[in-house]
Amino acid sequence: MTVPGRRSSTFSRLLRHGFTDPSGAERLLDVPELSTLRGDDVLLDALGATADPDLALRGLVCLVEAQPETERQTFTTTLLAAKPFRDRLLGVLGASEALADHLARHPRDWESLVTYEAADLHPGVAEFERGLAEATDEVSLRVAYRRCLLAIAARDVCGTIDVAETAAELADLATATLRAALAIARAAAPADAALCRLAVIAMGKCGGHELNYVSDVDVIFVGEPAPEVGDLEGGEAKAMQAATRLASHLMRICSETTVEGTIWPVDANLRPEGRNGPLVRTLSSHLAYYQRWAKTWEFQALLKARAVAGDPELGAQYIDAVSPLVWQAAERENFVPDVQKMRRRVVDNIPAAQIDRELKLGPGGLRDVEFAVQLLQLVHGRSDAGLHSGTTLDALAALAAGGYVGRADAAQLDEAYRFLRAMEHRIQLYRLRRTHLVPEDDADLRRLGRSLGLRTDPVADLNKEWKRHAAVVRRLHEKLFYRPLLDAVAQLAPGEIRLSPKAAGQRLEALGYEDPAAALRHLEALASGVSRKAAIQRTLLPVLLGWFADSADPDAGLLGFRKVSDALGKTPWYLRLLRDEGAAAENLARVLSAGRLAPDLLLRAPEAVALLGDPEGLKPRGQDHLEQEVLAAVGRASDAEQAVAAARGVRRRELFRTAAADLIGSYGTEDSPREPDPGALVDRVGEAVTDLNAATIAGALRAAVRAEWGDELPTRFAVIGMGRFGGHELGYGSDADVLFVHEPREGVDEQDAARAAGKVVAEMRRLLQLPTADPPLLIDADLRPEGKSGPLVRTLKSYAAYYHRWSLVWESQALLRAEPIAGDRELGDRFIELADPLRYPAEGLGEDAVREIRRLKARMESERLPRGADPTLHAKLGRGGLSDVEWTVQLLQMQHGWVEPGLRTTRTRDALRAAHAAGLIPTEEAQTLDEAWVLATRVRNAVMLVRGRPGDTFPSDPRELAAVGRYLGYEAGHVGEMVDDYRRITRRARAVVEELFYGA
């Protein structure tokens, strides 16, 4: 019976020693097997030093109860008398529930923890082989493996070995286990063993001597016929079949689950052709594959290849044969796009629901460090054999020693990587499960924090340290890949190591820069010197270089940044904006490296960089707001030329705002993910460009009127938008299709009014076409009555008379897009009233009119497509392109607009949705037409953004084509897929057009 005062005293002692359930601990201490130890402070001190004293005590009770009666006294005596043993045993019991269960099943295995008394004893493969020597089948091998694992875990949790040594010992234990499993497989099939030579090549973390507690063990199998078999007819085939059976048996021995659990899965999917390829190949077959078919990532994987089991001579031959191929990978033709793909794969493989808890794949995770180190090895290991280590930390140290990575940067990454690997080890050790997720439960986090030595506030301190180290790793491309490029051109202190020009050039080339020498000159111009400006640039450039490298044209991005910096370098807010507003710097990098149009606009007015840092800066401004600003600028100007120059300046700035928002929405940034709806991007661009062009024309109209008539023209005057302008669907390179209409004011002679209106039109066109650095705004009035032969401007009565008497069906079709955009609003509205009966004819179109529209469309297809153009890739006039979709929708508008109000719109997509809602187009067909129209519009916008001039088909230049692909959402190296997708989507749209428009 427990005395109350004694109970209170024990309860307090247990709390002080870190127990979270003192009552449960008291009950456990009352069991007869531990009653003699209850008041022993030595035991409580040892339990309190563990990661989880409650877990350690429960495991200890189970272990004591599992001891045979005759052995129990020996165990308890040893526990109290031998401090190293006590610390090791309780350390394991407090950190690993799975190993505690193992000890309960095999109670004599505690003795293995007594044998390693020397603190500096680190067993190698040979000693582990001795520990596994008695295993003769799968079950006994698992038991022996866990016994060896127990010893490693004991040294790990007690701090006898560090995280790198733990990982190396785990890899050595894996090597011994593979050898033992192969021996069991060979013993089970001696006939197979006699037919072949088989070598096991460790890959991944096992090959790199940095294995986890629980991880797939990646391997590649190499086989050859035994000497006496190779010359026999069919000998090689029989030998490879035998080798495959042995390899398969080895994998089953390690991977299958028994009452003793699983050792670890053996994964052979890194072999040539992956899981689709033969499990075992000859050496010559491996080499033939690597020389002809292998991708860059496969050579990156081979960087860690190490022969570990089976025929040692064959294993050595394999390593000797593949090593030269690894160090030539950076010279491969597709190295740059493959590198970019590998970099993005790190992020793409993160499950969205786990991103915040992922130690391996998450931002600032282990994969980030490993990938960057391997990439640097591939780039610089061509000429420096000292970088050929398969172990991440050893390779990082070699990179620092060689000057490829700054020493301080390498030290930070080493510390961060060790901490994150230690977290990963302790998380896996608890239940010996393969996981890289940080637990969410506070009890698990407390045990994890305490296991890493964080005892004051384990949960808070763990989260703080984890986030701190992850933040360091998150900048790994700055820390490991880009910053030494600046050191290569900066004035370093004597004795500082920096990249040689050759090494810096190699790194820039690996990043995708086509002219490394020019890139180095830009870096030197930007970052050299001791000025504050140069110091800030040295902070910014490592990050910017990474963003440039992630584009289709890194050279253009860096050149554009230098030009902008030269123009704004003395402006105090510029570099401060980029340094302090992270979004501004990334947005600028994306805009500068995405093509010619946006950088050209920016370089004409570099102060527009400020838009990129304002959260509201990239939102389009409406027509009313723009028109108010333009008219105010026109009003302040001294003459018409200055007035229109001011209006065009506003247009240039707004074009840049629109293009920047489009590019950032299309590419996505860290703060602003990719816009998931391409149609929304198209609509925003169309609306924004239409609004700013309308405001510019309104400004030109005001300037033309003021130049001769002051504030009031003798005739009322309106500008009607037509085509894409009236449909609010303008692209970056679109002309402004318009009609001009006027109406004499009361008391004004009609001829005087006509002359005044003509002068206004001529002056507007002259002003808007004045040669300047701003992008031109071309006014096209060819859709007017009588086309180019007719007067540029007519009265409303003249339009009415013409349309009543002479108009053709195509002119009625053109009026479907008519919408007032500038000038006298009431006059513009009356023009629309005039147009409505023509474009939405009562009772719809007659058969003759439908045939005429179809005839005109067929004629346009045959005559207007440029000579030599591929009709499957022309975005405007090609198969399933803009013209196909628009004419189909417009035919439905003219046939049914008189009874379906939703069809009375100038916008193609709105009309298409209305046609679907009215049951005129089935759902699937409507979606097909919309998808094709959006894609074709985006292709035209992309071409203008990339090339800086309009185009209706994909560029032929590979880099420009790649940039178009990135804008459309395709990763580097997937332009063929982009073109195939375009053809497929537009082919489906054309089939719908054939049915709905032509009635096929």
mmCIF file with all atom_site columns, C-alpha atoms in Angstrom, residues 545-655:
data_model
loop_
_atom_site.group_PDB
_atom_site.id
_atom_site.type_symbol
_atom_site.label_atom_id
_atom_site.label_alt_id
_atom_site.label_comp_id
_atom_site.label_asym_id
_atom_site.label_entity_id
_atom_site.label_seq_id
_atom_site.pdbx_PDB_ins_code
_atom_site.Cartn_x
_atom_site.Cartn_y
_atom_site.Cartn_z
_atom_site.occupancy
_atom_site.B_iso_or_equiv
_atom_site.pdbx_formal_charge
_atom_site.auth_seq_id
_atom_site.auth_comp_id
_atom_site.auth_asym_id
_atom_site.auth_atom_id
_atom_site.pdbx_PDB_model_num
ATOM 1   C CA . LEU A 1 545 ? 19.506  34.635 -61.619 1.00 0.00 ? 545 LEU A CA 1
ATOM 2   C CA . GLY A 1 546 ? 17.421  31.683 -60.498 1.00 0.00 ? 546 GLY A CA 1
ATOM 3   C CA . TRP A 1 547 ? 14.216  33.236 -61.763 1.00 0.00 ? 547 TRP A CA 1
ATOM 4   C CA . PHE A 1 548 ? 15.858  34.165 -65.069 1.00 0.00 ? 548 PHE A CA 1
ATOM 5   C CA . ALA A 1 549 ? 17.144  30.594 -65.385 1.00 0.00 ? 549 ALA A CA 1
ATOM 6   C CA . ASP A 1 550 ? 13.602  29.295 -64.968 1.00 0.00 ? 550 ASP A CA 1
ATOM 7   C CA . SER A 1 551 ? 12.522  31.151 -68.123 1.00 0.00 ? 551 SER A CA 1
ATOM 8   C CA . ALA A 1 552 ? 12.889  30.378 -71.807 1.00 0.00 ? 552 ALA A CA 1
ATOM 9   C CA . ASP A 1 553 ? 15.453  33.185 -72.310 1.00 0.00 ? 553 ASP A CA 1
ATOM 10  C CA . PRO A 1 554 ? 17.706  33.797 -69.284 1.00 0.00 ? 554 PRO A CA 1
ATOM 11  C CA . ASP A 1 555 ? 20.080  35.982 -71.345 1.00 0.00 ? 555 ASP A CA 1
ATOM 12  C CA . ALA A 1 556 ? 17.281  38.395 -72.242 1.00 0.00 ? 556 ALA A CA 1
ATOM 13  C CA . GLY A 1 557 ? 16.166  38.581 -68.626 1.00 0.00 ? 557 GLY A CA 1
ATOM 14  C CA . LEU A 1 558 ? 19.629  39.466 -67.335 1.00 0.00 ? 558 LEU A CA 1
ATOM 15  C CA . LEU A 1 559 ? 20.252  41.966 -70.150 1.00 0.00 ? 559 LEU A CA 1
ATOM 16  C CA . GLY A 1 560 ? 16.902  43.629 -69.508 1.00 0.00 ? 560 GLY A CA 1
ATOM 17  C CA . PHE A 1 561 ? 17.636  43.842 -65.795 1.00 0.00 ? 561 PHE A CA 1
ATOM 18  C CA . ARG A 1 562 ? 20.945  45.522 -66.481 1.00 0.00 ? 562 ARG A CA 1
ATOM 19  C CA . LYS A 1 563 ? 19.272  48.062 -68.785 1.00 0.00 ? 563 LYS A CA 1
ATOM 20  C CA . VAL A 1 564 ? 16.552  48.854 -66.265 1.00 0.00 ? 564 VAL A CA 1
ATOM 21  C CA . SER A 1 565 ? 19.138  49.105 -63.490 1.00 0.00 ? 565 SER A CA 1
ATOM 22  C CA . ASP A 1 566 ? 21.298  51.435 -65.585 1.00 0.00 ? 566 ASP A CA 1
ATOM 23  C CA . ALA A 1 567 ? 18.282  53.629 -66.210 1.00 0.00 ? 567 ALA A CA 1
ATOM 24  C CA . LEU A 1 568 ? 17.080  53.675 -62.605 1.00 0.00 ? 568 LEU A CA 1
ATOM 25  C CA . GLY A 1 569 ? 20.239  52.905 -60.650 1.00 0.00 ? 569 GLY A CA 1
ATOM 26  C CA . LYS A 1 570 ? 20.476  56.390 -59.170 1.00 0.00 ? 570 LYS A CA 1
ATOM 27  C CA . THR A 1 571 ? 16.792  56.483 -58.260 1.00 0.00 ? 571 THR A CA 1
ATOM 28  C CA . PRO A 1 572 ? 16.679  55.862 -54.504 1.00 0.00 ? 572 PRO A CA 1
ATOM 29  C CA . TRP A 1 573 ? 13.439  53.882 -54.493 1.00 0.00 ? 573 TRP A CA 1
ATOM 30  C CA . TYR A 1 574 ? 14.284  51.372 -57.254 1.00 0.00 ? 574 TYR A CA 1
ATOM 31  C CA . LEU A 1 575 ? 16.675  48.926 -55.579 1.00 0.00 ? 575 LEU A CA 1
ATOM 32  C CA . ARG A 1 576 ? 14.966  49.435 -52.236 1.00 0.00 ? 576 ARG A CA 1
ATOM 33  C CA . LEU A 1 577 ? 11.682  48.351 -53.853 1.00 0.00 ? 577 LEU A CA 1
ATOM 34  C CA . LEU A 1 578 ? 13.253  45.188 -55.250 1.00 0.00 ? 578 LEU A CA 1
ATOM 35  C CA . ARG A 1 579 ? 15.069  44.388 -52.017 1.00 0.00 ? 579 ARG A CA 1
ATOM 36  C CA . ASP A 1 580 ? 12.179  44.991 -49.639 1.00 0.00 ? 580 ASP A CA 1
ATOM 37  C CA . GLU A 1 581 ? 9.194   43.917 -51.750 1.00 0.00 ? 581 GLU A CA 1
ATOM 38  C CA . GLY A 1 582 ? 9.791   40.279 -52.673 1.00 0.00 ? 582 GLY A CA 1
ATOM 39  C CA . ALA A 1 583 ? 6.928   40.221 -55.156 1.00 0.00 ? 583 ALA A CA 1
ATOM 40  C CA . ALA A 1 584 ? 8.388   43.172 -57.076 1.00 0.00 ? 584 ALA A CA 1
ATOM 41  C CA . ALA A 1 585 ? 11.713  41.430 -57.734 1.00 0.00 ? 585 ALA A CA 1
ATOM 42  C CA . GLU A 1 586 ? 10.150  38.153 -58.849 1.00 0.00 ? 586 GLU A CA 1
ATOM 43  C CA . ASN A 1 587 ? 7.549   39.933 -60.963 1.00 0.00 ? 587 ASN A CA 1
ATOM 44  C CA . LEU A 1 588 ? 10.290  41.958 -62.648 1.00 0.00 ? 588 LEU A CA 1
ATOM 45  C CA . ALA A 1 589 ? 12.320  38.814 -63.355 1.00 0.00 ? 589 ALA A CA 1
ATOM 46  C CA . ARG A 1 590 ? 9.339   37.065 -64.922 1.00 0.00 ? 590 ARG A CA 1
ATOM 47  C CA . VAL A 1 591 ? 8.460   40.083 -67.062 1.00 0.00 ? 591 VAL A CA 1
ATOM 48  C CA . LEU A 1 592 ? 12.015  40.727 -68.272 1.00 0.00 ? 592 LEU A CA 1
ATOM 49  C CA . SER A 1 593 ? 12.670  37.131 -69.313 1.00 0.00 ? 593 SER A CA 1
ATOM 50  C CA . ALA A 1 594 ? 9.327   36.296 -70.928 1.00 0.00 ? 594 ALA A CA 1
ATOM 51  C CA . GLY A 1 595 ? 9.734   38.083 -74.270 1.00 0.00 ? 595 GLY A CA 1
ATOM 52  C CA . ARG A 1 596 ? 10.336  41.427 -75.955 1.00 0.00 ? 596 ARG A CA 1
ATOM 53  C CA . LEU A 1 597 ? 7.132   43.411 -75.667 1.00 0.00 ? 597 LEU A CA 1
ATOM 54  C CA . ALA A 1 598 ? 6.939   44.025 -71.914 1.00 0.00 ? 598 ALA A CA 1
ATOM 55  C CA . PRO A 1 599 ? 10.688  44.826 -71.512 1.00 0.00 ? 599 PRO A CA 1
ATOM 56  C CA . ASP A 1 600 ? 10.526  47.210 -74.495 1.00 0.00 ? 600 ASP A CA 1
ATOM 57  C CA . LEU A 1 601 ? 7.580   49.016 -72.921 1.00 0.00 ? 601 LEU A CA 1
ATOM 58  C CA . LEU A 1 602 ? 9.342   49.139 -69.561 1.00 0.00 ? 602 LEU A CA 1
ATOM 59  C CA . LEU A 1 603 ? 12.625  50.428 -70.938 1.00 0.00 ? 603 LEU A CA 1
ATOM 60  C CA . ARG A 1 604 ? 10.798  53.371 -72.531 1.00 0.00 ? 604 ARG A CA 1
ATOM 61  C CA . ALA A 1 605 ? 9.462   54.305 -69.087 1.00 0.00 ? 605 ALA A CA 1
ATOM 62  C CA . PRO A 1 606 ? 11.513  52.438 -66.444 1.00 0.00 ? 606 PRO A CA 1
ATOM 63  C CA . GLU A 1 607 ? 9.657   54.111 -63.601 1.00 0.00 ? 607 GLU A CA 1
ATOM 64  C CA . ALA A 1 608 ? 6.780   51.708 -64.359 1.00 0.00 ? 608 ALA A CA 1
ATOM 65  C CA . VAL A 1 609 ? 8.767   49.156 -62.301 1.00 0.00 ? 609 VAL A CA 1
ATOM 66  C CA . ALA A 1 610 ? 6.909   50.652 -59.347 1.00 0.00 ? 610 ALA A CA 1
ATOM 67  C CA . LEU A 1 611 ? 3.716   48.969 -60.587 1.00 0.00 ? 611 LEU A CA 1
ATOM 68  C CA . LEU A 1 612 ? 5.270   45.565 -59.899 1.00 0.00 ? 612 LEU A CA 1
ATOM 69  C CA . GLY A 1 613 ? 5.610   46.157 -56.175 1.00 0.00 ? 613 GLY A CA 1
ATOM 70  C CA . ASP A 1 614 ? 2.124   47.527 -55.498 1.00 0.00 ? 614 ASP A CA 1
ATOM 71  C CA . PRO A 1 615 ? -0.464  44.817 -54.678 1.00 0.00 ? 615 PRO A CA 1
ATOM 72  C CA . GLU A 1 616 ? -2.974  46.890 -56.649 1.00 0.00 ? 616 GLU A CA 1
ATOM 73  C CA . GLY A 1 617 ? -0.475  47.869 -59.315 1.00 0.00 ? 617 GLY A CA 1
ATOM 74  C CA . LEU A 1 618 ? -1.266  45.081 -61.759 1.00 0.00 ? 618 LEU A CA 1
ATOM 75  C CA . LYS A 1 619 ? -5.034  45.427 -61.624 1.00 0.00 ? 619 LYS A CA 1
ATOM 76  C CA . PRO A 1 620 ? -6.421  46.919 -64.871 1.00 0.00 ? 620 PRO A CA 1
ATOM 77  C CA . ARG A 1 621 ? -8.008  50.351 -64.720 1.00 0.00 ? 621 ARG A CA 1
ATOM 78  C CA . GLY A 1 622 ? -11.416 50.883 -66.280 1.00 0.00 ? 622 GLY A CA 1
ATOM 79  C CA . GLN A 1 623 ? -12.154 52.982 -69.360 1.00 0.00 ? 623 GLN A CA 1
ATOM 80  C CA . ASP A 1 624 ? -13.738 55.838 -67.387 1.00 0.00 ? 624 ASP A CA 1
ATOM 81  C CA . HIS A 1 625 ? -10.690 56.191 -65.160 1.00 0.00 ? 625 HIS A CA 1
ATOM 82  C CA . LEU A 1 626 ? -8.304  56.000 -68.108 1.00 0.00 ? 626 LEU A CA 1
ATOM 83  C CA . GLU A 1 627 ? -10.306 58.430 -70.205 1.00 0.00 ? 627 GLU A CA 1
ATOM 84  C CA . GLN A 1 628 ? -10.402 60.930 -67.346 1.00 0.00 ? 628 GLN A CA 1
ATOM 85  C CA . GLU A 1 629 ? -6.596  60.753 -66.985 1.00 0.00 ? 629 GLU A CA 1
ATOM 86  C CA . VAL A 1 630 ? -5.997  61.002 -70.747 1.00 0.00 ? 630 VAL A CA 1
ATOM 87  C CA . LEU A 1 631 ? -8.352  63.963 -71.238 1.00 0.00 ? 631 LEU A CA 1
ATOM 88  C CA . ALA A 1 632 ? -6.766  65.767 -68.301 1.00 0.00 ? 632 ALA A CA 1
ATOM 89  C CA . ALA A 1 633 ? -3.306  65.262 -69.849 1.00 0.00 ? 633 ALA A CA 1
ATOM 90  C CA . VAL A 1 634 ? -4.590  66.471 -73.219 1.00 0.00 ? 634 VAL A CA 1
ATOM 91  C CA . GLY A 1 635 ? -6.058  69.528 -71.567 1.00 0.00 ? 635 GLY A CA 1
ATOM 92  C CA . ARG A 1 636 ? -2.679  70.454 -70.053 1.00 0.00 ? 636 ARG A CA 1
ATOM 93  C CA . ALA A 1 637 ? -0.755  70.079 -73.336 1.00 0.00 ? 637 ALA A CA 1
ATOM 94  C CA . SER A 1 638 ? 0.278   73.151 -75.327 1.00 0.00 ? 638 SER A CA 1
ATOM 95  C CA . ASP A 1 639 ? -0.458  71.679 -78.767 1.00 0.00 ? 639 ASP A CA 1
ATOM 96  C CA . ALA A 1 640 ? -2.030  68.650 -80.413 1.00 0.00 ? 640 ALA A CA 1
ATOM 97  C CA . GLU A 1 641 ? 1.260   66.759 -80.837 1.00 0.00 ? 641 GLU A CA 1
ATOM 98  C CA . GLN A 1 642 ? 2.109   67.082 -77.136 1.00 0.00 ? 642 GLN A CA 1
ATOM 99  C CA . ALA A 1 643 ? -1.450  66.167 -76.220 1.00 0.00 ? 643 ALA A CA 1
ATOM 100 C CA . VAL A 1 644 ? -1.384  62.918 -78.166 1.00 0.00 ? 644 VAL A CA 1
ATOM 101 C CA . ALA A 1 645 ? 2.146   62.161 -76.941 1.00 0.00 ? 645 ALA A CA 1
ATOM 102 C CA . ALA A 1 646 ? 0.781   62.378 -73.397 1.00 0.00 ? 646 ALA A CA 1
ATOM 103 C CA . ALA A 1 647 ? -2.150  60.126 -74.319 1.00 0.00 ? 647 ALA A CA 1
ATOM 104 C CA . ARG A 1 648 ? 0.170   57.600 -75.936 1.00 0.00 ? 648 ARG A CA 1
ATOM 105 C CA . GLY A 1 649 ? 2.390   57.697 -72.852 1.00 0.00 ? 649 GLY A CA 1
ATOM 106 C CA . VAL A 1 650 ? -0.573  56.655 -70.707 1.00 0.00 ? 650 VAL A CA 1
ATOM 107 C CA . ARG A 1 651 ? -1.305  53.900 -73.221 1.00 0.00 ? 651 ARG A CA 1
ATOM 108 C CA . ARG A 1 652 ? 2.285   52.671 -73.076 1.00 0.00 ? 652 ARG A CA 1
ATOM 109 C CA . ARG A 1 653 ? 2.190   52.478 -69.280 1.00 0.00 ? 653 ARG A CA 1
ATOM 110 C CA . GLU A 1 654 ? -1.153  50.697 -69.289 1.00 0.00 ? 654 GLU A CA 1
ATOM 111 C CA . LEU A 1 655 ? 0.010   48.257 -71.968 1.00 0.00 ? 655 LEU A CA 1
#
